[in-house]
Short mmCIF file of C-alpha atoms in Angstrom, two decimals:
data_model
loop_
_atom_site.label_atom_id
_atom_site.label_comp_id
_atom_site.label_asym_id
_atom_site.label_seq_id
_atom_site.Cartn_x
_atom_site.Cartn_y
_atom_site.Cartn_z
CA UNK A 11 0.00 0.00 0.00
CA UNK A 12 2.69 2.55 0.90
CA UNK A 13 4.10 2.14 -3.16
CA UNK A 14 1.11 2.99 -4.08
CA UNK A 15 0.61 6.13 -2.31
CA UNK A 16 4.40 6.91 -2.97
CA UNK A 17 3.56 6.02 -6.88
CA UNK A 18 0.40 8.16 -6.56
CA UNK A 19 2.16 10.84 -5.08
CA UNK A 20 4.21 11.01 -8.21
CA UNK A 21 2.05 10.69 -10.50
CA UNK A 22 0.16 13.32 -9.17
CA UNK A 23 3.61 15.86 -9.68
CA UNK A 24 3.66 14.60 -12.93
CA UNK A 25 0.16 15.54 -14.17
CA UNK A 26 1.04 18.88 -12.37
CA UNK A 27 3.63 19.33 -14.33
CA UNK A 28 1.03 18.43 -17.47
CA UNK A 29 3.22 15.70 -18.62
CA UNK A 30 0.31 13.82 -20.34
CA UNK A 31 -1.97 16.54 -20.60
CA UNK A 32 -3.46 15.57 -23.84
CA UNK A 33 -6.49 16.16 -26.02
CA UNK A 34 -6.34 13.95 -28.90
CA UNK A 35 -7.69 10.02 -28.95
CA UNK A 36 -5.19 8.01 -29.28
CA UNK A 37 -5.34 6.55 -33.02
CA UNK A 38 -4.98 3.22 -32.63
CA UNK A 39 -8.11 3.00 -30.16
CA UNK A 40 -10.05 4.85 -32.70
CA UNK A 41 -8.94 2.13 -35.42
CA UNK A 42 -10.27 -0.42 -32.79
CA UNK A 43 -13.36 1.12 -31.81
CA UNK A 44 -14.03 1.18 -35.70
CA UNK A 45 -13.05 -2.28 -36.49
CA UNK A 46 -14.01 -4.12 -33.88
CA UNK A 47 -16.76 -2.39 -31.93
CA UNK A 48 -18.81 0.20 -34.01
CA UNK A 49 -18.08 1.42 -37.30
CA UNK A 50 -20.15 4.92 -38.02
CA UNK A 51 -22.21 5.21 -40.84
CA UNK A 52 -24.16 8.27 -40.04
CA UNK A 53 -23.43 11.57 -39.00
CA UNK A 54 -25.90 11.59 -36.45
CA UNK A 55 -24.98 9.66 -32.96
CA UNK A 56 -26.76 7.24 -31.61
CA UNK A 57 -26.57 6.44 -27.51
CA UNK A 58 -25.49 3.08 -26.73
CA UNK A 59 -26.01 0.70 -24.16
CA UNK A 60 -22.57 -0.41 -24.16
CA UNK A 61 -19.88 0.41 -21.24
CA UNK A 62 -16.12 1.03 -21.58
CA UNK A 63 -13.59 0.96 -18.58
CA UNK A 64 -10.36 2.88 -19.25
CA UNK A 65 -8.04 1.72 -16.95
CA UNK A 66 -5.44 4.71 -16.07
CA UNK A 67 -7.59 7.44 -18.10
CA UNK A 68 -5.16 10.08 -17.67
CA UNK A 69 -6.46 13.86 -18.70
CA UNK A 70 -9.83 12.24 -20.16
CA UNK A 71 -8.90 12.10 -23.90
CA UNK A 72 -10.34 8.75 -24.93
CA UNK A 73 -13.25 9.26 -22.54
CA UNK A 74 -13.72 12.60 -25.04
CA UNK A 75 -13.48 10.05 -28.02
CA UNK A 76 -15.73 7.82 -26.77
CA UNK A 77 -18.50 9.69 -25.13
CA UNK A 78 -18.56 11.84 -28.76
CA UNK A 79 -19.67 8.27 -29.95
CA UNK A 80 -22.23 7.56 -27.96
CA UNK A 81 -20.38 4.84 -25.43
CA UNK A 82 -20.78 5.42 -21.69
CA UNK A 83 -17.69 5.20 -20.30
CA UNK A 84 -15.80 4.86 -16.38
CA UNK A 85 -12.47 6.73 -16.21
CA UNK A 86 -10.07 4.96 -13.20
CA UNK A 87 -7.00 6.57 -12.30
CA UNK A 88 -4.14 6.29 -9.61
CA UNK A 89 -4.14 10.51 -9.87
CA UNK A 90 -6.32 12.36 -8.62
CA UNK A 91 -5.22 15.32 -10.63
CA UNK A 92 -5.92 13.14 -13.45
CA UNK A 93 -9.18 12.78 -12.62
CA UNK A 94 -9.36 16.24 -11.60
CA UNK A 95 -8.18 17.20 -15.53
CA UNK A 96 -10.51 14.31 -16.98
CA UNK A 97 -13.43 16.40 -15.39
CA UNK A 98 -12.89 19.95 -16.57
CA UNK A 99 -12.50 18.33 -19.81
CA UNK A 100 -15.32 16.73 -19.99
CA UNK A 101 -17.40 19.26 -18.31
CA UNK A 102 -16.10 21.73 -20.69
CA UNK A 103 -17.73 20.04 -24.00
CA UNK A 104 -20.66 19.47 -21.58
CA UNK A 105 -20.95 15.84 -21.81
CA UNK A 106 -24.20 14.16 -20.08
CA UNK A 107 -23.00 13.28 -16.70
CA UNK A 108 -25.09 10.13 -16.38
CA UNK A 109 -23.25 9.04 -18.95
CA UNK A 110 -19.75 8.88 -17.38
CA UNK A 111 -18.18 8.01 -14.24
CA UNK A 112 -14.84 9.21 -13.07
CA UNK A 113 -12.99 7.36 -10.07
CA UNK A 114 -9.32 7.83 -8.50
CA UNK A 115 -8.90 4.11 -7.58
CA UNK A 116 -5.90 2.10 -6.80
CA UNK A 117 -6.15 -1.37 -7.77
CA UNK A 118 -7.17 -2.88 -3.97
CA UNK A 119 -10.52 -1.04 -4.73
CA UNK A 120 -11.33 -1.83 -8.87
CA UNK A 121 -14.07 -3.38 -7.26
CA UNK A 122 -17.16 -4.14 -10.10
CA UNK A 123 -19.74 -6.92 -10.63
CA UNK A 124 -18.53 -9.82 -12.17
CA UNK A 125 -18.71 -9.97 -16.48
CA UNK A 126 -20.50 -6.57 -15.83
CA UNK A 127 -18.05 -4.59 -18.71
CA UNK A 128 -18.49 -4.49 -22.27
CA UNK A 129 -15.09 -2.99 -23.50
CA UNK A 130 -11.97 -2.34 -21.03
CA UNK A 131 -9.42 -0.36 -22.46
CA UNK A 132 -5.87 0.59 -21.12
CA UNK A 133 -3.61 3.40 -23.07
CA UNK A 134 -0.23 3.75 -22.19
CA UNK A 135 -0.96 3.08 -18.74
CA UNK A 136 -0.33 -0.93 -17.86
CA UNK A 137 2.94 -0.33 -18.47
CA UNK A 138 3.22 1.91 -16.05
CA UNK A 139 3.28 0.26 -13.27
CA UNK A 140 5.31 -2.74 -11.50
CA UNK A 141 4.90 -6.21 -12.83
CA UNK A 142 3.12 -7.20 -9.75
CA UNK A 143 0.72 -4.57 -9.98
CA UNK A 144 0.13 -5.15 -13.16
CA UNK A 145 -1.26 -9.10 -13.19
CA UNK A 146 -3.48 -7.88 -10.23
CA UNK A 147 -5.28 -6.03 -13.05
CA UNK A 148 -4.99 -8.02 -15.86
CA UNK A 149 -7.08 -10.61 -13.19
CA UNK A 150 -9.77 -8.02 -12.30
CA UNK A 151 -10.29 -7.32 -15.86
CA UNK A 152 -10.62 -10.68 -17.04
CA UNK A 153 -13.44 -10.83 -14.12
CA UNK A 154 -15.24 -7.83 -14.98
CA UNK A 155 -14.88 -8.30 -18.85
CA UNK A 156 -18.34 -10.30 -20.16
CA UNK A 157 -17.99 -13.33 -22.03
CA UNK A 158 -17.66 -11.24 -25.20
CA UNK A 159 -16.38 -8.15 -24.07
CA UNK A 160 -13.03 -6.96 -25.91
CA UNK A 161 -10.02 -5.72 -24.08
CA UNK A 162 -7.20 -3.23 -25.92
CA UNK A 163 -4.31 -2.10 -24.64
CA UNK A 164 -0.81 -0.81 -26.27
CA UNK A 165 2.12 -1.70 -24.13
CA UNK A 166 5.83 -0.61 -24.52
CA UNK A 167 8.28 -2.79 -26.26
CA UNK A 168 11.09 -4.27 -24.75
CA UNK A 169 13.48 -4.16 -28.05
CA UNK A 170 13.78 -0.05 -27.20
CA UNK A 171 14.45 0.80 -23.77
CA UNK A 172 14.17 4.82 -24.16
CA UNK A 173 13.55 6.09 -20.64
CA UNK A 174 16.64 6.67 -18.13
CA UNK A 175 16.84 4.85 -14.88
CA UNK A 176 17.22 2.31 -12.61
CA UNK A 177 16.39 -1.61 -14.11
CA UNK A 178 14.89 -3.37 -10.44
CA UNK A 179 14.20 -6.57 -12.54
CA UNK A 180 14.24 -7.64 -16.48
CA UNK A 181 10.97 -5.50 -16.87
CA UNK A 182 10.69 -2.84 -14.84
CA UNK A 183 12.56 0.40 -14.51
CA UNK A 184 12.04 2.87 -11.80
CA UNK A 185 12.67 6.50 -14.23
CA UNK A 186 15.26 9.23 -13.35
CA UNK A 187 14.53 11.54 -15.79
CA UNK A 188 12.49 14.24 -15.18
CA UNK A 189 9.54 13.42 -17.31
CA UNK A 190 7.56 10.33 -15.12
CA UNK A 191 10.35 11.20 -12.42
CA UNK A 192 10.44 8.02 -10.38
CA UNK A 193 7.61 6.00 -11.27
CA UNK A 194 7.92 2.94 -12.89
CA UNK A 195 8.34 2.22 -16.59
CA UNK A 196 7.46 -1.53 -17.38
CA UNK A 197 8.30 -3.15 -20.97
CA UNK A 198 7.04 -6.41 -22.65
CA UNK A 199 8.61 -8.77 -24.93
CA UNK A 200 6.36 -11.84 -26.36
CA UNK A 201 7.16 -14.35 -23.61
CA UNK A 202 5.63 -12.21 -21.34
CA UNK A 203 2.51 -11.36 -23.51
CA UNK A 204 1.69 -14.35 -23.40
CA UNK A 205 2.35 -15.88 -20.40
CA UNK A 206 0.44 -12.71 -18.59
CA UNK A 207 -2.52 -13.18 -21.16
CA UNK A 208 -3.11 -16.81 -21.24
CA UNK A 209 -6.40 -16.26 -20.05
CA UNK A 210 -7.51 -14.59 -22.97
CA UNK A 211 -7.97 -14.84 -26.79
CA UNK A 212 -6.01 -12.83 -29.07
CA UNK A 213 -7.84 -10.89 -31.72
CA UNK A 214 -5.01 -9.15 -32.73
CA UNK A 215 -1.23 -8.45 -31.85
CA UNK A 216 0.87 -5.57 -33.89
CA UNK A 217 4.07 -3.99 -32.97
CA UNK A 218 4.18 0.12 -34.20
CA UNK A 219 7.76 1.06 -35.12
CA UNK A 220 8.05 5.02 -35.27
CA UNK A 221 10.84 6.44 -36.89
CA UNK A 222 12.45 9.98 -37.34
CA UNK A 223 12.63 11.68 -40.30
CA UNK A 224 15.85 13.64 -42.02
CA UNK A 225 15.48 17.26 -43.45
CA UNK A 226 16.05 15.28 -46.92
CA UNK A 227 12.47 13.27 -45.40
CA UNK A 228 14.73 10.18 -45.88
CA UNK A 229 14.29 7.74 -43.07
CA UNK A 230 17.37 5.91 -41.51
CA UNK A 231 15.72 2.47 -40.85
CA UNK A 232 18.91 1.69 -38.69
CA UNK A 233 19.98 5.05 -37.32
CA UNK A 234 16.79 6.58 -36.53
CA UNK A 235 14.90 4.13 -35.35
CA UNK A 236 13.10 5.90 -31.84
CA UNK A 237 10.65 3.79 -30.47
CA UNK A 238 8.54 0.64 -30.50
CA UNK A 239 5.59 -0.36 -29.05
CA UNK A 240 3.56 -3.42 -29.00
CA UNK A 241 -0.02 -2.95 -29.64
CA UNK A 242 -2.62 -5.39 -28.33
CA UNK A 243 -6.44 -6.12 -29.13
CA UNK A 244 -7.99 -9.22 -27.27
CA UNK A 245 -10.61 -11.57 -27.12
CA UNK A 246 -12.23 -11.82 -23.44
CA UNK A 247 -12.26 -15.56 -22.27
CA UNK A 248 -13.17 -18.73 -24.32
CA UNK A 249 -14.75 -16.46 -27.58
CA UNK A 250 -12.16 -16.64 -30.78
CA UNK A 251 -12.35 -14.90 -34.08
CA UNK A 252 -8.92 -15.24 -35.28
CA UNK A 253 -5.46 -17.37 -34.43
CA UNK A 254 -2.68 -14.75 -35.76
CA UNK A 255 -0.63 -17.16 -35.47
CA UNK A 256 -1.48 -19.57 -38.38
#
């Protein structure tokens, strides 16, 4: 309990310092939510009975997303001036309150009803957090998650280690630097994909490889190369659509 709070703590003087004070959906959700969930035909938007959880919601930017599309969402977060920012923003573009809840949980109190959540999502933010922490989740999600429900998350790869610090295990590095100052930094190779998700179904597994760009807008494939991440969409439980494997 008293890494949490210390972890909180920090995370707090992070969003202070509006590390992660963003406004834009992350792209790759909206490629899910399109594929995989609800693909708009209309201009007009219909309200749907249909519930996301984002896990670590940060400044409220995929709650935005989603709520513009007619989900209702819940917005958990370790920060509560992360929640704080997740408000004002969603306040501001005067979203219907009874269709959102925000909540600055730790993880000994993600307490909801069993297969009671259509859609969980996590951006950016399992990885943020020790490896311990971290299958505590993944367990309470694969609880709450219904029998069909979907779970996305992007995760960062192990191949790139980008952030300065000190390694405590093979996974997890407790950052230096000033952005994230001393919380924890988590990567993933394969191996532990899949050992930590063996519960689940994959729907989909794709690794994102950014690179930089040269004033001749040549790009360096071996030079330049900044940073990788491992995006993940999955299947909730026993339901399968497609082995990527074969």
């Amino acid at each position: 309990m008293k890494k949490n709070l210390n972890f909180k703590k920090n995370w707090d003087k992070s969003y202070n310092r509006l590390e992660n004070y963003l406004f834009y959906p992350n792209e790759e959700l909206i490629k899910f939510v399109n594929r995989y969930v609800d693909r708009r035909k209309t201009l007009k938007v219909k309200k749907k009975n249909l519930t996301f959880l984002d896990i670590g919601c940060g400044a409220g930017r995929n709650l935005k997303f989603l709520l513009e599309n007619g989900f209702k969402v819940i917005g958990v977060d370790l920060s509560k001036i992360a929640i704080n920012q997740s408000k004002k923003l969603l306040k501001f573009y005067s979203f219907d309150k009874s269709r959102y809840k925000l909540l600055n949980l730790t993880s000994e109190y993600l307490n909801f009803q069993e297969n009671s959540i259509d859609y969980v999502i996590s951006d950016s933010a399992l990885d943020s957090m020790s490896n311990s922490e971290f299958l505590k989740i993944i367990e309470i999600i694969y609880k709450i998650l219904k029998p069909k429900g979907l779970f996305y998350l992007n995760l960062i790869n192990l191949k790139k280690i980008i952030q300065s610090g000190k390694l405590l295990n093979r996974y997890d590095l407790l950052i230096s630097s000033k952005h994230e100052n001393q919380t924890i930094q988590s990567y993933f190779d394969l191996k532990r994909i899949n050992k930590s998700f063996k519960k689940f179904k994959f729907l989909d597994i794709y690794e994102i490889i950014k690179k930089n760009k040269k004033k001749n807008n040549l790009i360096n494939k071996k030079n330049n190369l900044k940073k990788k991440k491992n995006i993940i969409f999955m299947l909730n439980k026993n339901e399968y659509i497609r082995n990527i494997n074969k």
